[in-house]
Amino acid sequence: MNRRNHKIYVVTILTLLLFTTSMWGSGFHFIVSQYIFYRYLDDAGLPYPPVTTVSSREMTNVSAEQDRNKEAEAQAKAARLLSASVWVSLALGIFPSVIVGRLSDQRGRRLALGLTLLGQSLYSCTVALMIFLRLPLSLTILGSCFSGLLGGGAISFIMQVNVCLTDVTSTSIDTKVDLSPDEVAKRTRQERRRLVLLGAFDGTMALGAAAANGFIGSIVERYGFIESLLCMLGVFCCTVIFIWILPETGKPLANPVPNDTTLIPSNLPLNDRSNVCPTPSDLCAKFKSLLSSITSILSTHNPMSILALLVIFSINLVLLPENNYIFLYLMAKPFSWSPEQVGLFSALIAFLMAVLCVCLAGIAAWSMKTEPPVMTTNVGSPDQAEPSLVINSEEEEQIPLLCADRDHRHQILHNRLKMIIYAMVSLLAVVISRTMLGFAFLLPNPSCTVFVLFALFLNMVRSSLMPTLQSFLSSLHDATKQGQLFSLIGICNYASQLIGLPSLPAVYGLTTGSFPGAVFLLSACISAVSLVFSCVLLHYILKEMRATRIQPYPDAAIQQDSSQSAAI
């Protein structure tokens, strides 16, 4: 198998792996969240799904006010438990994710992916026993401990898949310092290819979530939780098979960094790599080296790297924790959605987001397509051609390099400008969508449902937000730092979830009885802060473009010198 076919095979396996993993993770999270809500409703003496119509309340002889208070209390408890379980997994998974990143570089990507999947499988087994045997709901916290300590959780798994993608797309073009027109075109194609693959991978994850939510909601409502878990077990087996047949991407496709003394080369024999994590002191030293690498990444392109990471951090603070309370919001009054309706609509939104993500990433990559810079010479009168003889041979060799350097720099900045504009449009859509969700509960049914549908459809514009921001950050650094860069993005995701997971569901739990939409208004404010960060980032890009534009072309300077020579 040649190199091109090998890359196609690896991308295909990674796509299938992401699809089944997203399908399994989304479906399992849907089952766990619905089961926790069901148990709290059952403990309060309320039916599942909650009784919301007036006729049903009269038939069951339940006071409407008492029912509403108990339902609000059950929603608050479910939101707190879900956020606490995920927060424990994240808090315990920060340091193991660093170890997984080192193992990925030293022992291979498959071992790292298998280790993270092992932690997720132990979490699933713990929660499955809780559902099968009707054990206490606090076992979800124990399962989250397994998920965090073994592999670092779901974010670590996604980051390792992104590293595999970096292995596939990183070639000698990224690190080769060549300003010829052919190399300029190759680098542009490389950036476009990365953007398309990142968008395709995010779209694949959304398709997996759509496939899971499309049928899990119906199975939970019609058959029960045990049957739903059995369906997810079959999907999990497919994930294990894809990891088993995935080729190792690190050794054949990525070049190790020779200057990093903390990394062990991947081509050493197994007996020379037995001390990957021998002692705690070695782990601390490797952790310090990772922090120094992160510091060097931040200082390389300051402040654009810092601003882009702030945008990723603030927007993930809003988007990642919303799955722990938005289904509770839609199942309460006045929306009164059933689990099947929540699942089907989530599947529809995820499917449309997947299609839109791939389309927008493709449009963004197409807009970045440019032709290589071409040197033009003016053929004028003999009087204009005569002074060109004063240019020596060294200047003739430097002119094409300087012109190509300026054209390449201007094209890179132009591509970054387009990506930031796409991100700003997506952030604006998130602000409007969250504001509409915050006030939707004030409207009567079915007007409130129409308002929510419009807000969630508007929210689909954010589907290309993360691929665009990741591609923007990737364009700021060369191929030797891509793995560390995605580890830094993963740390930002960890930090945003550590703050957002306990805080936003807690806000919903505190305000669900008085103003349920307060958490969405808070999310709109945080998204507006992200929009401000992106505006500042846009200002820096425009400033750098103006600085590049005012620099004269070498041929113009030469013509000026020639005219002065002719005048003399």
PDB file of C-alpha atoms in Angstrom, residues 148-427:
ATOM      1  CA  GLY A 148     -11.196  10.241  34.451  1.00  0.00           C
ATOM      2  CA  LEU A 149      -8.420   8.181  35.999  1.00  0.00           C
ATOM      3  CA  LEU A 150      -8.102   5.805  33.036  1.00  0.00           C
ATOM      4  CA  GLY A 151      -7.400   7.877  29.956  1.00  0.00           C
ATOM      5  CA  GLY A 152      -8.753  11.307  30.831  1.00  0.00           C
ATOM      6  CA  GLY A 153     -12.302  10.971  29.521  1.00  0.00           C
ATOM      7  CA  ALA A 154     -14.021  11.720  26.233  1.00  0.00           C
ATOM      8  CA  ILE A 155     -12.091  14.934  25.519  1.00  0.00           C
ATOM      9  CA  SER A 156      -8.794  13.050  25.692  1.00  0.00           C
ATOM     10  CA  PHE A 157     -10.163  10.517  23.198  1.00  0.00           C
ATOM     11  CA  ILE A 158     -11.215  13.252  20.757  1.00  0.00           C
ATOM     12  CA  MET A 159      -7.844  14.988  21.097  1.00  0.00           C
ATOM     13  CA  GLN A 160      -6.037  11.747  20.282  1.00  0.00           C
ATOM     14  CA  VAL A 161      -8.138  11.363  17.148  1.00  0.00           C
ATOM     15  CA  ASN A 162      -7.189  14.939  16.215  1.00  0.00           C
ATOM     16  CA  VAL A 163      -3.531  14.042  16.719  1.00  0.00           C
ATOM     17  CA  CYS A 164      -4.007  11.130  14.317  1.00  0.00           C
ATOM     18  CA  LEU A 165      -5.457  13.605  11.843  1.00  0.00           C
ATOM     19  CA  THR A 166      -2.401  15.817  12.356  1.00  0.00           C
ATOM     20  CA  ASP A 167      -0.178  12.834  11.606  1.00  0.00           C
ATOM     21  CA  VAL A 168      -1.983  12.294   8.326  1.00  0.00           C
ATOM     22  CA  THR A 169      -1.889  15.930   7.192  1.00  0.00           C
ATOM     23  CA  SER A 170       1.624  16.840   8.413  1.00  0.00           C
ATOM     24  CA  THR A 171       4.263  16.465   5.736  1.00  0.00           C
ATOM     25  CA  SER A 172       7.605  18.019   4.949  1.00  0.00           C
ATOM     26  CA  ILE A 173       5.755  20.904   3.316  1.00  0.00           C
ATOM     27  CA  ASP A 174       4.835  22.315   6.715  1.00  0.00           C
ATOM     28  CA  THR A 175       8.372  22.678   7.991  1.00  0.00           C
ATOM     29  CA  LYS A 176      10.214  23.352   4.748  1.00  0.00           C
ATOM     30  CA  VAL A 177      11.385  26.935   4.491  1.00  0.00           C
ATOM     31  CA  ASP A 178      10.926  27.580   0.787  1.00  0.00           C
ATOM     32  CA  LEU A 179       9.358  30.704  -0.636  1.00  0.00           C
ATOM     33  CA  SER A 180       9.057  29.532  -4.227  1.00  0.00           C
ATOM     34  CA  PRO A 181       5.630  29.875  -5.892  1.00  0.00           C
ATOM     35  CA  ASP A 182       5.149  26.104  -5.945  1.00  0.00           C
ATOM     36  CA  GLU A 183       5.724  25.838  -2.204  1.00  0.00           C
ATOM     37  CA  VAL A 184       3.335  28.740  -1.560  1.00  0.00           C
ATOM     38  CA  ALA A 185       0.608  26.873  -3.440  1.00  0.00           C
ATOM     39  CA  LYS A 186       1.410  23.630  -1.594  1.00  0.00           C
ATOM     40  CA  ARG A 187       1.150  25.291   1.800  1.00  0.00           C
ATOM     41  CA  THR A 188      -2.187  26.844   0.877  1.00  0.00           C
ATOM     42  CA  ARG A 189      -3.518  23.463  -0.233  1.00  0.00           C
ATOM     43  CA  GLN A 190      -2.281  21.969   3.035  1.00  0.00           C
ATOM     44  CA  GLU A 191      -4.223  24.517   5.106  1.00  0.00           C
ATOM     45  CA  ARG A 192      -7.361  23.952   3.025  1.00  0.00           C
ATOM     46  CA  ARG A 193      -7.045  20.168   3.406  1.00  0.00           C
ATOM     47  CA  ARG A 194      -6.761  20.470   7.182  1.00  0.00           C
ATOM     48  CA  LEU A 195      -9.815  22.706   7.381  1.00  0.00           C
ATOM     49  CA  VAL A 196     -11.895  20.304   5.287  1.00  0.00           C
ATOM     50  CA  LEU A 197     -10.827  17.290   7.376  1.00  0.00           C
ATOM     51  CA  LEU A 198     -11.515  19.071  10.659  1.00  0.00           C
ATOM     52  CA  GLY A 199     -14.958  20.057   9.403  1.00  0.00           C
ATOM     53  CA  ALA A 200     -15.611  16.535   8.150  1.00  0.00           C
ATOM     54  CA  PHE A 201     -14.594  15.051  11.504  1.00  0.00           C
ATOM     55  CA  ASP A 202     -16.883  17.416  13.430  1.00  0.00           C
ATOM     56  CA  GLY A 203     -19.664  16.608  10.980  1.00  0.00           C
ATOM     57  CA  THR A 204     -19.057  12.899  11.507  1.00  0.00           C
ATOM     58  CA  MET A 205     -19.415  13.325  15.261  1.00  0.00           C
ATOM     59  CA  ALA A 206     -22.661  15.228  14.746  1.00  0.00           C
ATOM     60  CA  LEU A 207     -23.945  12.470  12.464  1.00  0.00           C
ATOM     61  CA  GLY A 208     -23.158   9.895  15.131  1.00  0.00           C
ATOM     62  CA  ALA A 209     -25.073  11.916  17.702  1.00  0.00           C
ATOM     63  CA  ALA A 210     -27.970  12.247  15.261  1.00  0.00           C
ATOM     64  CA  ALA A 211     -28.076   8.510  14.642  1.00  0.00           C
ATOM     65  CA  ALA A 212     -28.067   7.777  18.392  1.00  0.00           C
ATOM     66  CA  ASN A 213     -30.676  10.359  19.406  1.00  0.00           C
ATOM     67  CA  GLY A 214     -32.899   9.403  16.485  1.00  0.00           C
ATOM     68  CA  PHE A 215     -33.796   5.986  17.844  1.00  0.00           C
ATOM     69  CA  ILE A 216     -32.710   5.972  21.499  1.00  0.00           C
ATOM     70  CA  GLY A 217     -35.461   8.374  22.524  1.00  0.00           C
ATOM     71  CA  SER A 218     -38.115   6.148  20.973  1.00  0.00           C
ATOM     72  CA  ILE A 219     -36.621   2.987  22.513  1.00  0.00           C
ATOM     73  CA  VAL A 220     -36.457   4.570  25.982  1.00  0.00           C
ATOM     74  CA  GLU A 221     -40.078   5.736  25.858  1.00  0.00           C
ATOM     75  CA  ARG A 222     -41.550   2.589  24.290  1.00  0.00           C
ATOM     76  CA  TYR A 223     -39.404  -0.258  25.635  1.00  0.00           C
ATOM     77  CA  GLY A 224     -37.319   0.954  28.564  1.00  0.00           C
ATOM     78  CA  PHE A 225     -33.771   1.674  29.640  1.00  0.00           C
ATOM     79  CA  ILE A 226     -32.393  -1.874  29.637  1.00  0.00           C
ATOM     80  CA  GLU A 227     -33.207  -2.438  25.967  1.00  0.00           C
ATOM     81  CA  SER A 228     -31.573   0.883  25.118  1.00  0.00           C
ATOM     82  CA  LEU A 229     -28.374  -0.128  26.906  1.00  0.00           C
ATOM     83  CA  LEU A 230     -28.237  -3.384  24.958  1.00  0.00           C
ATOM     84  CA  CYS A 231     -28.411  -1.437  21.696  1.00  0.00           C
ATOM     85  CA  MET A 232     -25.510   0.774  22.782  1.00  0.00           C
ATOM     86  CA  LEU A 233     -23.484  -2.339  23.659  1.00  0.00           C
ATOM     87  CA  GLY A 234     -23.518  -3.392  20.006  1.00  0.00           C
ATOM     88  CA  VAL A 235     -22.298   0.050  18.932  1.00  0.00           C
ATOM     89  CA  PHE A 236     -19.489  -0.139  21.500  1.00  0.00           C
ATOM     90  CA  CYS A 237     -18.291  -3.439  20.009  1.00  0.00           C
ATOM     91  CA  CYS A 238     -17.946  -1.721  16.612  1.00  0.00           C
ATOM     92  CA  THR A 239     -15.793   0.977  18.224  1.00  0.00           C
ATOM     93  CA  VAL A 240     -13.432  -1.639  19.664  1.00  0.00           C
ATOM     94  CA  ILE A 241     -13.119  -3.305  16.248  1.00  0.00           C
ATOM     95  CA  PHE A 242     -12.201  -0.025  14.523  1.00  0.00           C
ATOM     96  CA  ILE A 243      -9.464   0.698  17.079  1.00  0.00           C
ATOM     97  CA  TRP A 244      -8.131  -2.823  16.537  1.00  0.00           C
ATOM     98  CA  ILE A 245      -7.796  -2.380  12.756  1.00  0.00           C
ATOM     99  CA  LEU A 246      -6.581   1.251  12.902  1.00  0.00           C
ATOM    100  CA  PRO A 247      -2.984   1.496  11.635  1.00  0.00           C
ATOM    101  CA  GLU A 248      -0.387   3.247  13.726  1.00  0.00           C
ATOM    102  CA  THR A 249      -0.187   6.830  12.424  1.00  0.00           C
ATOM    103  CA  GLY A 250       2.592   8.270  14.573  1.00  0.00           C
ATOM    104  CA  LYS A 251       5.538   6.253  13.316  1.00  0.00           C
ATOM    105  CA  PRO A 252       5.051   6.245   9.520  1.00  0.00           C
ATOM    106  CA  LEU A 253       3.456   9.655   9.093  1.00  0.00           C
ATOM    107  CA  ALA A 254       4.885  11.980  11.717  1.00  0.00           C
ATOM    108  CA  ASN A 255       8.458  13.085  12.294  1.00  0.00           C
ATOM    109  CA  PRO A 256       9.602  13.289  15.914  1.00  0.00           C
ATOM    110  CA  VAL A 257      11.055  16.517  17.239  1.00  0.00           C
ATOM    111  CA  PRO A 258      14.795  15.960  17.545  1.00  0.00           C
ATOM    112  CA  ASN A 259      15.393  18.883  19.913  1.00  0.00           C
ATOM    113  CA  ASP A 260      12.989  17.662  22.606  1.00  0.00           C
ATOM    114  CA  THR A 261      15.057  15.551  24.961  1.00  0.00           C
ATOM    115  CA  THR A 262      11.991  14.457  26.920  1.00  0.00           C
ATOM    116  CA  LEU A 263      10.539  12.592  23.974  1.00  0.00           C
ATOM    117  CA  ILE A 264      11.675   9.085  23.233  1.00  0.00           C
ATOM    118  CA  PRO A 265      12.055   8.434  19.485  1.00  0.00           C
ATOM    119  CA  SER A 266       9.390   6.140  18.110  1.00  0.00           C
ATOM    120  CA  ASN A 267      11.903   4.011  16.185  1.00  0.00           C
ATOM    121  CA  LEU A 268      13.667   2.658  19.287  1.00  0.00           C
ATOM    122  CA  PRO A 269      13.320  -1.036  20.153  1.00  0.00           C
ATOM    123  CA  LEU A 270      10.755  -2.025  22.723  1.00  0.00           C
ATOM    124  CA  ASN A 271      13.361  -2.918  25.298  1.00  0.00           C
ATOM    125  CA  ASP A 272      14.747   0.643  25.091  1.00  0.00           C
ATOM    126  CA  ARG A 273      11.312   2.159  25.694  1.00  0.00           C
ATOM    127  CA  SER A 274      10.504   0.357  28.902  1.00  0.00           C
ATOM    128  CA  ASN A 275      10.912   3.491  31.029  1.00  0.00           C
ATOM    129  CA  VAL A 276       8.083   5.572  29.603  1.00  0.00           C
ATOM    130  CA  CYS A 277       6.566   6.394  33.019  1.00  0.00           C
ATOM    131  CA  PRO A 278       8.861   4.718  35.539  1.00  0.00           C
ATOM    132  CA  THR A 279       8.737   7.029  38.546  1.00  0.00           C
ATOM    133  CA  PRO A 280       6.647   9.974  39.786  1.00  0.00           C
ATOM    134  CA  SER A 281       9.679  12.249  39.436  1.00  0.00           C
ATOM    135  CA  ASP A 282       9.886  11.400  35.725  1.00  0.00           C
ATOM    136  CA  LEU A 283       6.183  12.163  35.367  1.00  0.00           C
ATOM    137  CA  CYS A 284       6.676  15.537  37.061  1.00  0.00           C
ATOM    138  CA  ALA A 285       9.613  16.320  34.775  1.00  0.00           C
ATOM    139  CA  LYS A 286       7.575  15.433  31.702  1.00  0.00           C
ATOM    140  CA  PHE A 287       4.674  17.506  32.969  1.00  0.00           C
ATOM    141  CA  LYS A 288       7.021  20.486  33.427  1.00  0.00           C
ATOM    142  CA  SER A 289       8.364  20.006  29.912  1.00  0.00           C
ATOM    143  CA  LEU A 290       4.815  19.989  28.606  1.00  0.00           C
ATOM    144  CA  LEU A 291       4.095  23.262  30.402  1.00  0.00           C
ATOM    145  CA  SER A 292       7.233  24.802  28.930  1.00  0.00           C
ATOM    146  CA  SER A 293       6.170  23.645  25.473  1.00  0.00           C
ATOM    147  CA  ILE A 294       2.751  25.219  25.987  1.00  0.00           C
ATOM    148  CA  THR A 295       4.407  28.461  27.107  1.00  0.00           C
ATOM    149  CA  SER A 296       6.532  28.482  23.966  1.00  0.00           C
ATOM    150  CA  ILE A 297       3.411  27.981  21.831  1.00  0.00           C
ATOM    151  CA  LEU A 298       1.660  30.908  23.494  1.00  0.00           C
ATOM    152  CA  SER A 299       4.650  33.199  23.151  1.00  0.00           C
ATOM    153  CA  THR A 300       5.309  32.364  19.505  1.00  0.00           C
ATOM    154  CA  HIS A 301       2.334  34.211  18.061  1.00  0.00           C
ATOM    155  CA  ASN A 302       1.303  36.422  20.922  1.00  0.00           C
ATOM    156  CA  PRO A 303      -1.387  37.782  21.102  1.00  0.00           C
ATOM    157  CA  MET A 304      -3.264  35.968  18.300  1.00  0.00           C
ATOM    158  CA  SER A 305      -2.813  32.503  19.802  1.00  0.00           C
ATOM    159  CA  ILE A 306      -3.943  33.712  23.223  1.00  0.00           C
ATOM    160  CA  LEU A 307      -6.998  35.495  21.799  1.00  0.00           C
ATOM    161  CA  ALA A 308      -8.021  32.448  19.736  1.00  0.00           C
ATOM    162  CA  LEU A 309      -7.682  30.206  22.793  1.00  0.00           C
ATOM    163  CA  LEU A 310      -9.772  32.668  24.817  1.00  0.00           C
ATOM    164  CA  VAL A 311     -12.501  32.441  22.175  1.00  0.00           C
ATOM    165  CA  ILE A 312     -12.393  28.629  22.322  1.00  0.00           C
ATOM    166  CA  PHE A 313     -12.451  28.678  26.115  1.00  0.00           C
ATOM    167  CA  SER A 314     -15.370  31.102  26.453  1.00  0.00           C
ATOM    168  CA  ILE A 315     -17.566  29.525  23.778  1.00  0.00           C
ATOM    169  CA  ASN A 316     -16.983  26.009  25.125  1.00  0.00           C
ATOM    170  CA  LEU A 317     -17.993  27.364  28.499  1.00  0.00           C
ATOM    171  CA  VAL A 318     -21.452  27.797  26.963  1.00  0.00           C
ATOM    172  CA  LEU A 319     -21.823  25.008  24.418  1.00  0.00           C
ATOM    173  CA  LEU A 320     -20.372  21.961  26.172  1.00  0.00           C
ATOM    174  CA  PRO A 321     -22.488  21.917  29.385  1.00  0.00           C
ATOM    175  CA  GLU A 322     -25.835  22.640  27.703  1.00  0.00           C
ATOM    176  CA  ASN A 323     -26.724  18.979  27.182  1.00  0.00           C
ATOM    177  CA  ASN A 324     -27.102  18.586  30.963  1.00  0.00           C
ATOM    178  CA  TYR A 325     -30.046  20.977  31.264  1.00  0.00           C
ATOM    179  CA  ILE A 326     -31.560  21.813  27.868  1.00  0.00           C
ATOM    180  CA  PHE A 327     -33.561  18.561  27.747  1.00  0.00           C
ATOM    181  CA  LEU A 328     -34.968  19.387  31.203  1.00  0.00           C
ATOM    182  CA  TYR A 329     -35.955  22.822  29.923  1.00  0.00           C
ATOM    183  CA  LEU A 330     -37.798  21.349  26.953  1.00  0.00           C
ATOM    184  CA  MET A 331     -39.562  18.638  28.980  1.00  0.00           C
ATOM    185  CA  ALA A 332     -40.997  21.180  31.447  1.00  0.00           C
ATOM    186  CA  LYS A 333     -43.882  23.591  31.028  1.00  0.00           C
ATOM    187  CA  PRO A 334     -44.900  25.188  28.711  1.00  0.00           C
ATOM    188  CA  PHE A 335     -43.056  23.039  26.120  1.00  0.00           C
ATOM    189  CA  SER A 336     -43.979  19.598  27.561  1.00  0.00           C
ATOM    190  CA  TRP A 337     -41.818  17.559  25.208  1.00  0.00           C
ATOM    191  CA  SER A 338     -41.651  13.779  25.604  1.00  0.00           C
ATOM    192  CA  PRO A 339     -38.350  11.807  25.571  1.00  0.00           C
ATOM    193  CA  GLU A 340     -39.111  10.629  22.046  1.00  0.00           C
ATOM    194  CA  GLN A 341     -39.690  14.197  20.860  1.00  0.00           C
ATOM    195  CA  VAL A 342     -36.479  15.371  22.518  1.00  0.00           C
ATOM    196  CA  GLY A 343     -34.502  12.558  20.914  1.00  0.00           C
ATOM    197  CA  LEU A 344     -35.971  12.995  17.434  1.00  0.00           C
ATOM    198  CA  PHE A 345     -35.508  16.740  17.417  1.00  0.00           C
ATOM    199  CA  SER A 346     -31.950  16.409  18.757  1.00  0.00           C
ATOM    200  CA  ALA A 347     -31.273  13.933  15.956  1.00  0.00           C
ATOM    201  CA  LEU A 348     -32.653  16.337  13.348  1.00  0.00           C
ATOM    202  CA  ILE A 349     -30.586  19.235  14.678  1.00  0.00           C
ATOM    203  CA  ALA A 350     -27.429  17.106  14.855  1.00  0.00           C
ATOM    204  CA  PHE A 351     -27.936  15.838  11.301  1.00  0.00           C
ATOM    205  CA  LEU A 352     -28.446  19.327   9.892  1.00  0.00           C
ATOM    206  CA  MET A 353     -25.451  20.591  11.861  1.00  0.00           C
ATOM    207  CA  ALA A 354     -23.311  17.801  10.408  1.00  0.00           C
ATOM    208  CA  VAL A 355     -24.297  18.658   6.850  1.00  0.00           C
ATOM    209  CA  LEU A 356     -23.885  22.368   7.463  1.00  0.00           C
ATOM    210  CA  CYS A 357     -20.515  21.853   9.165  1.00  0.00           C
ATOM    211  CA  VAL A 358     -19.082  19.982   6.190  1.00  0.00           C
ATOM    212  CA  CYS A 359     -20.569  22.487   3.720  1.00  0.00           C
ATOM    213  CA  LEU A 360     -19.294  25.557   5.567  1.00  0.00           C
ATOM    214  CA  ALA A 361     -15.853  24.017   6.025  1.00  0.00           C
ATOM    215  CA  GLY A 362     -15.771  23.227   2.311  1.00  0.00           C
ATOM    216  CA  ILE A 363     -16.868  26.767   1.413  1.00  0.00           C
ATOM    217  CA  ALA A 364     -14.221  28.214   3.722  1.00  0.00           C
ATOM    218  CA  ALA A 365     -11.547  26.002   2.190  1.00  0.00           C
ATOM    219  CA  TRP A 366     -12.697  26.905  -1.330  1.00  0.00           C
ATOM    220  CA  SER A 367     -12.531  30.621  -0.516  1.00  0.00           C
ATOM    221  CA  MET A 368      -8.919  30.116   0.599  1.00  0.00           C
ATOM    222  CA  LYS A 369      -7.986  28.722  -2.818  1.00  0.00           C
ATOM    223  CA  THR A 370      -5.495  30.928  -4.597  1.00  0.00           C
ATOM    224  CA  GLU A 371      -3.110  30.746  -7.480  1.00  0.00           C
ATOM    225  CA  PRO A 372       0.623  30.817  -6.855  1.00  0.00           C
ATOM    226  CA  PRO A 373       2.171  34.271  -7.067  1.00  0.00           C
ATOM    227  CA  VAL A 374       3.510  35.134 -10.512  1.00  0.00           C
ATOM    228  CA  MET A 375       6.265  37.634 -11.126  1.00  0.00           C
ATOM    229  CA  THR A 376       5.421  40.194 -13.803  1.00  0.00           C
ATOM    230  CA  THR A 377       7.818  42.424 -15.628  1.00  0.00           C
ATOM    231  CA  ASN A 378       6.891  45.583 -17.461  1.00  0.00           C
ATOM    232  CA  VAL A 379       8.016  45.738 -21.049  1.00  0.00           C
ATOM    233  CA  GLY A 380       8.321  49.387 -21.860  1.00  0.00           C
ATOM    234  CA  SER A 381      10.424  51.665 -23.952  1.00  0.00           C
ATOM    235  CA  PRO A 382      14.122  51.182 -24.329  1.00  0.00           C
ATOM    236  CA  ASP A 383      14.608  54.105 -21.971  1.00  0.00           C
ATOM    237  CA  GLN A 384      12.867  52.155 -19.220  1.00  0.00           C
ATOM    238  CA  ALA A 385      14.742  48.962 -19.950  1.00  0.00           C
ATOM    239  CA  GLU A 386      18.160  50.588 -19.972  1.00  0.00           C
ATOM    240  CA  PRO A 387      18.448  51.373 -16.226  1.00  0.00           C
ATOM    241  CA  SER A 388      17.683  47.758 -15.267  1.00  0.00           C
ATOM    242  CA  LEU A 389      21.282  46.950 -16.135  1.00  0.00           C
ATOM    243  CA  VAL A 390      22.413  48.530 -12.880  1.00  0.00           C
ATOM    244  CA  ILE A 391      20.911  45.623 -10.846  1.00  0.00           C
ATOM    245  CA  ASN A 392      23.618  43.226  -9.772  1.00  0.00           C
ATOM    246  CA  SER A 393      23.317  39.443  -9.640  1.00  0.00           C
ATOM    247  CA  GLU A 394      22.656  39.291  -5.867  1.00  0.00           C
ATOM    248  CA  GLU A 395      19.649  41.601  -6.213  1.00  0.00           C
ATOM    249  CA  GLU A 396      18.318  39.511  -9.070  1.00  0.00           C
ATOM    250  CA  GLU A 397      18.394  36.416  -6.838  1.00  0.00           C
ATOM    251  CA  GLN A 398      16.705  38.192  -3.916  1.00  0.00           C
ATOM    252  CA  ILE A 399      13.858  39.807  -5.862  1.00  0.00           C
ATOM    253  CA  PRO A 400      11.777  36.621  -6.482  1.00  0.00           C
ATOM    254  CA  LEU A 401      12.274  35.476  -2.891  1.00  0.00           C
ATOM    255  CA  LEU A 402      11.200  38.816  -1.433  1.00  0.00           C
ATOM    256  CA  CYS A 403       8.150  39.076  -3.690  1.00  0.00           C
ATOM    257  CA  ALA A 404       7.104  35.491  -2.945  1.00  0.00           C
ATOM    258  CA  ASP A 405       7.616  36.111   0.762  1.00  0.00           C
ATOM    259  CA  ARG A 406       5.331  39.115   0.716  1.00  0.00           C
ATOM    260  CA  ASP A 407       2.681  37.425  -1.416  1.00  0.00           C
ATOM    261  CA  HIS A 408       2.753  34.328   0.768  1.00  0.00           C
ATOM    262  CA  ARG A 409       2.475  36.405   3.945  1.00  0.00           C
ATOM    263  CA  HIS A 410      -0.394  38.428   2.551  1.00  0.00           C
ATOM    264  CA  GLN A 411      -2.235  35.289   1.452  1.00  0.00           C
ATOM    265  CA  ILE A 412      -1.846  33.685   4.898  1.00  0.00           C
ATOM    266  CA  LEU A 413      -3.256  36.792   6.580  1.00  0.00           C
ATOM    267  CA  HIS A 414      -6.108  36.929   4.066  1.00  0.00           C
ATOM    268  CA  ASN A 415      -7.041  33.314   4.842  1.00  0.00           C
ATOM    269  CA  ARG A 416      -6.933  34.005   8.577  1.00  0.00           C
ATOM    270  CA  LEU A 417      -9.157  37.032   8.068  1.00  0.00           C
ATOM    271  CA  LYS A 418     -11.773  34.903   6.324  1.00  0.00           C
ATOM    272  CA  MET A 419     -11.704  32.278   9.068  1.00  0.00           C
ATOM    273  CA  ILE A 420     -12.201  34.900  11.789  1.00  0.00           C
ATOM    274  CA  ILE A 421     -15.126  36.431   9.884  1.00  0.00           C
ATOM    275  CA  TYR A 422     -16.768  32.994   9.694  1.00  0.00           C
ATOM    276  CA  ALA A 423     -16.205  32.561  13.435  1.00  0.00           C
ATOM    277  CA  MET A 424     -17.735  35.980  14.192  1.00  0.00           C
ATOM    278  CA  VAL A 425     -20.876  35.135  12.214  1.00  0.00           C
ATOM    279  CA  SER A 426     -21.219  31.871  14.122  1.00  0.00           C
ATOM    280  CA  LEU A 427     -20.740  33.605  17.473  1.00  0.00           C
TER     281      LEU A 427
END
